Amino acid sequence: MERNIPEISVIVPVYNVEQYLAECISSILSQTFTDFELLLVDDGSPDRCGEICDEYAGKDKRVRVFHQENAGLSCARNKGLEHASGTYIAFVDSDDYVTSTYLQELYASLPADKSQRGTVICGFDKLFPDGSLHTVHVPQCRY
């Protein structure tokens, strides 16, 4: 069976984040920009993370899961890169979640001239346990 090539591959290394993982995955799958694949790399997590990843893969064809023995964050990201088929790559940490327009905004920040190559660097919002929000702006894109 031939796979469609997605515009964006989202890579999420997963290790010992059972309590956050469902929210992370759900936030990615709820994107307004839908031309993406989600690569979940279970880095030998000792909790139920591998099972949770497999459950989502069973529900959504955009999700692919890779299980490996624990080798660390960089190796998990590299495993995702080995299997990514998207034109562009986005990384999301498994204990984070993204807004529904995250991929749309990243994609819109790309230059109109698609022959340019580079990196899009963005800011983030940090939500504290007391409910306060701190926004970190990174006002630049590098191509």
JSON list of C-alpha atoms in Angstrom, two decimals:
[
{"chain": "A", "resi": 1, "resn": "MET", "atom": "CA", "xyz": [0.00, 0.00, 0.00]},
{"chain": "A", "resi": 2, "resn": "GLU", "atom": "CA", "xyz": [1.36, 3.39, -1.00]},
{"chain": "A", "resi": 3, "resn": "ARG", "atom": "CA", "xyz": [1.56, 6.13, 1.65]},
{"chain": "A", "resi": 4, "resn": "ASN", "atom": "CA", "xyz": [0.70, 9.73, 0.90]},
{"chain": "A", "resi": 5, "resn": "ILE", "atom": "CA", "xyz": [3.62, 12.02, 1.63]},
{"chain": "A", "resi": 6, "resn": "PRO", "atom": "CA", "xyz": [2.60, 14.44, 4.39]},
{"chain": "A", "resi": 7, "resn": "GLU", "atom": "CA", "xyz": [3.73, 18.03, 4.40]},
{"chain": "A", "resi": 8, "resn": "ILE", "atom": "CA", "xyz": [4.90, 17.85, 8.04]},
{"chain": "A", "resi": 9, "resn": "SER", "atom": "CA", "xyz": [6.25, 15.01, 10.18]},
{"chain": "A", "resi": 10, "resn": "VAL", "atom": "CA", "xyz": [5.72, 15.66, 13.89]},
{"chain": "A", "resi": 11, "resn": "ILE", "atom": "CA", "xyz": [8.15, 13.68, 16.03]},
{"chain": "A", "resi": 12, "resn": "VAL", "atom": "CA", "xyz": [7.43, 13.04, 19.71]},
{"chain": "A", "resi": 13, "resn": "PRO", "atom": "CA", "xyz": [10.01, 11.15, 21.77]},
{"chain": "A", "resi": 14, "resn": "VAL", "atom": "CA", "xyz": [8.17, 9.37, 24.60]},
{"chain": "A", "resi": 15, "resn": "TYR", "atom": "CA", "xyz": [9.58, 8.32, 27.96]},
{"chain": "A", "resi": 16, "resn": "ASN", "atom": "CA", "xyz": [7.90, 8.06, 31.38]},
{"chain": "A", "resi": 17, "resn": "VAL", "atom": "CA", "xyz": [5.16, 10.65, 30.70]},
{"chain": "A", "resi": 18, "resn": "GLU", "atom": "CA", "xyz": [2.04, 8.53, 31.13]},
{"chain": "A", "resi": 19, "resn": "GLN", "atom": "CA", "xyz": [0.15, 11.32, 32.93]},
{"chain": "A", "resi": 20, "resn": "TYR", "atom": "CA", "xyz": [0.78, 13.88, 30.13]},
{"chain": "A", "resi": 21, "resn": "LEU", "atom": "CA", "xyz": [0.90, 11.79, 26.98]},
{"chain": "A", "resi": 22, "resn": "ALA", "atom": "CA", "xyz": [-2.80, 11.63, 26.06]},
{"chain": "A", "resi": 23, "resn": "GLU", "atom": "CA", "xyz": [-3.11, 15.43, 26.22]},
{"chain": "A", "resi": 24, "resn": "CYS", "atom": "CA", "xyz": [0.03, 15.84, 24.12]},
{"chain": "A", "resi": 25, "resn": "ILE", "atom": "CA", "xyz": [-1.11, 13.43, 21.41]},
{"chain": "A", "resi": 26, "resn": "SER", "atom": "CA", "xyz": [-4.68, 14.75, 21.40]},
{"chain": "A", "resi": 27, "resn": "SER", "atom": "CA", "xyz": [-3.46, 18.33, 20.97]},
{"chain": "A", "resi": 28, "resn": "ILE", "atom": "CA", "xyz": [-1.42, 17.31, 17.93]},
{"chain": "A", "resi": 29, "resn": "LEU", "atom": "CA", "xyz": [-4.21, 15.28, 16.37]},
{"chain": "A", "resi": 30, "resn": "SER", "atom": "CA", "xyz": [-6.60, 18.26, 16.82]},
{"chain": "A", "resi": 31, "resn": "GLN", "atom": "CA", "xyz": [-4.62, 20.57, 14.54]},
{"chain": "A", "resi": 32, "resn": "THR", "atom": "CA", "xyz": [-6.35, 22.88, 12.05]},
{"chain": "A", "resi": 33, "resn": "PHE", "atom": "CA", "xyz": [-3.53, 21.97, 9.63]},
{"chain": "A", "resi": 34, "resn": "THR", "atom": "CA", "xyz": [-4.18, 18.31, 8.83]},
{"chain": "A", "resi": 35, "resn": "ASP", "atom": "CA", "xyz": [-1.50, 17.34, 6.30]},
{"chain": "A", "resi": 36, "resn": "PHE", "atom": "CA", "xyz": [0.88, 15.76, 8.80]},
{"chain": "A", "resi": 37, "resn": "GLU", "atom": "CA", "xyz": [2.01, 12.45, 10.25]},
{"chain": "A", "resi": 38, "resn": "LEU", "atom": "CA", "xyz": [2.67, 11.88, 13.92]},
{"chain": "A", "resi": 39, "resn": "LEU", "atom": "CA", "xyz": [5.65, 9.72, 14.82]},
{"chain": "A", "resi": 40, "resn": "LEU", "atom": "CA", "xyz": [5.65, 8.55, 18.42]},
{"chain": "A", "resi": 41, "resn": "VAL", "atom": "CA", "xyz": [8.95, 7.03, 19.54]},
{"chain": "A", "resi": 42, "resn": "ASP", "atom": "CA", "xyz": [8.55, 4.98, 22.71]},
{"chain": "A", "resi": 43, "resn": "ASP", "atom": "CA", "xyz": [12.05, 5.06, 24.18]},
{"chain": "A", "resi": 44, "resn": "GLY", "atom": "CA", "xyz": [11.60, 1.99, 26.37]},
{"chain": "A", "resi": 45, "resn": "SER", "atom": "CA", "xyz": [9.29, 3.78, 28.77]},
{"chain": "A", "resi": 46, "resn": "PRO", "atom": "CA", "xyz": [8.67, 1.74, 31.97]},
{"chain": "A", "resi": 47, "resn": "ASP", "atom": "CA", "xyz": [5.07, 2.95, 32.35]},
{"chain": "A", "resi": 48, "resn": "ARG", "atom": "CA", "xyz": [2.04, 2.58, 30.03]},
{"chain": "A", "resi": 49, "resn": "CYS", "atom": "CA", "xyz": [3.37, 5.01, 27.41]},
{"chain": "A", "resi": 50, "resn": "GLY", "atom": "CA", "xyz": [3.96, 2.33, 24.78]},
{"chain": "A", "resi": 51, "resn": "GLU", "atom": "CA", "xyz": [0.39, 1.05, 25.17]},
{"chain": "A", "resi": 52, "resn": "ILE", "atom": "CA", "xyz": [-1.02, 4.58, 24.96]},
{"chain": "A", "resi": 53, "resn": "CYS", "atom": "CA", "xyz": [0.94, 5.22, 21.76]},
{"chain": "A", "resi": 54, "resn": "ASP", "atom": "CA", "xyz": [-0.33, 1.99, 20.22]},
{"chain": "A", "resi": 55, "resn": "GLU", "atom": "CA", "xyz": [-3.93, 2.88, 21.16]},
{"chain": "A", "resi": 56, "resn": "TYR", "atom": "CA", "xyz": [-3.71, 6.20, 19.30]},
{"chain": "A", "resi": 57, "resn": "ALA", "atom": "CA", "xyz": [-2.09, 4.52, 16.29]},
{"chain": "A", "resi": 58, "resn": "GLY", "atom": "CA", "xyz": [-5.04, 2.14, 16.18]},
{"chain": "A", "resi": 59, "resn": "LYS", "atom": "CA", "xyz": [-7.46, 5.06, 16.04]},
{"chain": "A", "resi": 60, "resn": "ASP", "atom": "CA", "xyz": [-5.74, 7.42, 13.58]},
{"chain": "A", "resi": 61, "resn": "LYS", "atom": "CA", "xyz": [-3.87, 6.45, 10.41]},
{"chain": "A", "resi": 62, "resn": "ARG", "atom": "CA", "xyz": [-1.63, 9.53, 10.70]},
{"chain": "A", "resi": 63, "resn": "VAL", "atom": "CA", "xyz": [0.00, 8.04, 13.81]},
{"chain": "A", "resi": 64, "resn": "ARG", "atom": "CA", "xyz": [2.96, 5.68, 13.58]},
{"chain": "A", "resi": 65, "resn": "VAL", "atom": "CA", "xyz": [4.68, 4.22, 16.64]},
{"chain": "A", "resi": 66, "resn": "PHE", "atom": "CA", "xyz": [8.22, 2.98, 17.05]},
{"chain": "A", "resi": 67, "resn": "HIS", "atom": "CA", "xyz": [9.34, 1.09, 20.14]},
{"chain": "A", "resi": 68, "resn": "GLN", "atom": "CA", "xyz": [12.99, 0.86, 21.13]},
{"chain": "A", "resi": 69, "resn": "GLU", "atom": "CA", "xyz": [15.06, 0.09, 24.19]},
{"chain": "A", "resi": 70, "resn": "ASN", "atom": "CA", "xyz": [15.85, 3.16, 26.23]},
{"chain": "A", "resi": 71, "resn": "ALA", "atom": "CA", "xyz": [18.60, 5.09, 24.45]},
{"chain": "A", "resi": 72, "resn": "GLY", "atom": "CA", "xyz": [17.83, 8.69, 25.40]},
{"chain": "A", "resi": 73, "resn": "LEU", "atom": "CA", "xyz": [16.10, 11.71, 23.91]},
{"chain": "A", "resi": 74, "resn": "SER", "atom": "CA", "xyz": [18.50, 12.29, 21.02]},
{"chain": "A", "resi": 75, "resn": "CYS", "atom": "CA", "xyz": [18.34, 8.67, 19.87]},
{"chain": "A", "resi": 76, "resn": "ALA", "atom": "CA", "xyz": [14.54, 8.75, 20.05]},
{"chain": "A", "resi": 77, "resn": "ARG", "atom": "CA", "xyz": [14.45, 11.92, 17.93]},
{"chain": "A", "resi": 78, "resn": "ASN", "atom": "CA", "xyz": [16.88, 10.36, 15.47]},
{"chain": "A", "resi": 79, "resn": "LYS", "atom": "CA", "xyz": [14.66, 7.26, 15.21]},
{"chain": "A", "resi": 80, "resn": "GLY", "atom": "CA", "xyz": [11.80, 9.58, 14.30]},
{"chain": "A", "resi": 81, "resn": "LEU", "atom": "CA", "xyz": [13.93, 11.35, 11.70]},
{"chain": "A", "resi": 82, "resn": "GLU", "atom": "CA", "xyz": [14.88, 7.98, 10.15]},
{"chain": "A", "resi": 83, "resn": "HIS", "atom": "CA", "xyz": [11.20, 7.21, 9.57]},
{"chain": "A", "resi": 84, "resn": "ALA", "atom": "CA", "xyz": [9.86, 10.69, 8.81]},
{"chain": "A", "resi": 85, "resn": "SER", "atom": "CA", "xyz": [8.41, 11.15, 5.34]},
{"chain": "A", "resi": 86, "resn": "GLY", "atom": "CA", "xyz": [7.21, 14.76, 5.59]},
{"chain": "A", "resi": 87, "resn": "THR", "atom": "CA", "xyz": [8.67, 17.67, 3.71]},
{"chain": "A", "resi": 88, "resn": "TYR", "atom": "CA", "xyz": [9.13, 19.49, 7.03]},
{"chain": "A", "resi": 89, "resn": "ILE", "atom": "CA", "xyz": [9.89, 18.28, 10.57]},
{"chain": "A", "resi": 90, "resn": "ALA", "atom": "CA", "xyz": [8.43, 19.51, 13.87]},
{"chain": "A", "resi": 91, "resn": "PHE", "atom": "CA", "xyz": [9.41, 18.27, 17.32]},
{"chain": "A", "resi": 92, "resn": "VAL", "atom": "CA", "xyz": [7.06, 18.27, 20.31]},
{"chain": "A", "resi": 93, "resn": "ASP", "atom": "CA", "xyz": [8.04, 17.12, 23.79]},
{"chain": "A", "resi": 94, "resn": "SER", "atom": "CA", "xyz": [5.77, 14.42, 25.18]},
{"chain": "A", "resi": 95, "resn": "ASP", "atom": "CA", "xyz": [5.01, 16.33, 28.37]},
{"chain": "A", "resi": 96, "resn": "ASP", "atom": "CA", "xyz": [3.85, 19.40, 26.42]},
{"chain": "A", "resi": 97, "resn": "TYR", "atom": "CA", "xyz": [0.76, 20.19, 24.42]},
{"chain": "A", "resi": 98, "resn": "VAL", "atom": "CA", "xyz": [0.24, 22.57, 21.52]},
{"chain": "A", "resi": 99, "resn": "THR", "atom": "CA", "xyz": [-2.52, 24.96, 20.47]},
{"chain": "A", "resi": 100, "resn": "SER", "atom": "CA", "xyz": [-4.84, 23.83, 17.69]},
{"chain": "A", "resi": 101, "resn": "THR", "atom": "CA", "xyz": [-3.18, 26.24, 15.24]},
{"chain": "A", "resi": 102, "resn": "TYR", "atom": "CA", "xyz": [0.42, 25.28, 16.07]},
{"chain": "A", "resi": 103, "resn": "LEU", "atom": "CA", "xyz": [1.23, 23.57, 12.77]},
{"chain": "A", "resi": 104, "resn": "GLN", "atom": "CA", "xyz": [-0.80, 26.08, 10.73]},
{"chain": "A", "resi": 105, "resn": "GLU", "atom": "CA", "xyz": [1.19, 28.96, 12.20]},
{"chain": "A", "resi": 106, "resn": "LEU", "atom": "CA", "xyz": [4.53, 27.21, 11.71]},
{"chain": "A", "resi": 107, "resn": "TYR", "atom": "CA", "xyz": [3.64, 26.38, 8.12]},
{"chain": "A", "resi": 108, "resn": "ALA", "atom": "CA", "xyz": [2.46, 29.94, 7.43]},
{"chain": "A", "resi": 109, "resn": "SER", "atom": "CA", "xyz": [5.81, 31.28, 8.67]},
{"chain": "A", "resi": 110, "resn": "LEU", "atom": "CA", "xyz": [7.68, 29.47, 5.91]},
{"chain": "A", "resi": 111, "resn": "PRO", "atom": "CA", "xyz": [8.94, 31.61, 3.03]},
{"chain": "A", "resi": 112, "resn": "ALA", "atom": "CA", "xyz": [6.82, 31.78, -0.14]},
{"chain": "A", "resi": 113, "resn": "ASP", "atom": "CA", "xyz": [9.91, 30.62, -2.06]},
{"chain": "A", "resi": 114, "resn": "LYS", "atom": "CA", "xyz": [9.92, 26.91, -1.14]},
{"chain": "A", "resi": 115, "resn": "SER", "atom": "CA", "xyz": [13.43, 26.51, -2.55]},
{"chain": "A", "resi": 116, "resn": "GLN", "atom": "CA", "xyz": [14.80, 28.23, 0.56]},
{"chain": "A", "resi": 117, "resn": "ARG", "atom": "CA", "xyz": [15.83, 25.92, 3.37]},
{"chain": "A", "resi": 118, "resn": "GLY", "atom": "CA", "xyz": [16.31, 26.61, 7.05]},
{"chain": "A", "resi": 119, "resn": "THR", "atom": "CA", "xyz": [14.79, 26.50, 10.48]},
{"chain": "A", "resi": 120, "resn": "VAL", "atom": "CA", "xyz": [11.71, 28.11, 11.97]},
{"chain": "A", "resi": 121, "resn": "ILE", "atom": "CA", "xyz": [12.26, 29.01, 15.60]},
{"chain": "A", "resi": 122, "resn": "CYS", "atom": "CA", "xyz": [9.22, 29.88, 17.67]},
{"chain": "A", "resi": 123, "resn": "GLY", "atom": "CA", "xyz": [8.35, 30.98, 21.16]},
{"chain": "A", "resi": 124, "resn": "PHE", "atom": "CA", "xyz": [6.24, 29.20, 23.73]},
{"chain": "A", "resi": 125, "resn": "ASP", "atom": "CA", "xyz": [3.81, 29.74, 26.57]},
{"chain": "A", "resi": 126, "resn": "LYS", "atom": "CA", "xyz": [4.59, 28.32, 29.99]},
{"chain": "A", "resi": 127, "resn": "LEU", "atom": "CA", "xyz": [1.57, 27.58, 32.17]},
{"chain": "A", "resi": 128, "resn": "PHE", "atom": "CA", "xyz": [2.36, 27.50, 35.88]},
{"chain": "A", "resi": 129, "resn": "PRO", "atom": "CA", "xyz": [0.50, 25.40, 38.48]},
{"chain": "A", "resi": 130, "resn": "ASP", "atom": "CA", "xyz": [-1.09, 28.56, 39.91]},
{"chain": "A", "resi": 131, "resn": "GLY", "atom": "CA", "xyz": [-2.71, 29.22, 36.51]},
{"chain": "A", "resi": 132, "resn": "SER", "atom": "CA", "xyz": [-0.44, 32.09, 35.51]},
{"chain": "A", "resi": 133, "resn": "LEU", "atom": "CA", "xyz": [0.93, 32.17, 31.98]},
{"chain": "A", "resi": 134, "resn": "HIS", "atom": "CA", "xyz": [4.35, 33.35, 30.84]},
{"chain": "A", "resi": 135, "resn": "THR", "atom": "CA", "xyz": [4.91, 33.88, 27.10]},
{"chain": "A", "resi": 136, "resn": "VAL", "atom": "CA", "xyz": [8.40, 33.66, 25.63]},
{"chain": "A", "resi": 137, "resn": "HIS", "atom": "CA", "xyz": [8.61, 35.35, 22.23]},
{"chain": "A", "resi": 138, "resn": "VAL", "atom": "CA", "xyz": [11.21, 34.44, 19.63]},
{"chain": "A", "resi": 139, "resn": "PRO", "atom": "CA", "xyz": [10.45, 37.01, 16.93]},
{"chain": "A", "resi": 140, "resn": "GLN", "atom": "CA", "xyz": [12.47, 35.52, 14.12]},
{"chain": "A", "resi": 141, "resn": "CYS", "atom": "CA", "xyz": [12.50, 32.85, 11.47]},
{"chain": "A", "resi": 142, "resn": "ARG", "atom": "CA", "xyz": [15.74, 31.61, 9.96]},
{"chain": "A", "resi": 143, "resn": "TYR", "atom": "CA", "xyz": [15.85, 30.24, 6.45]}
]
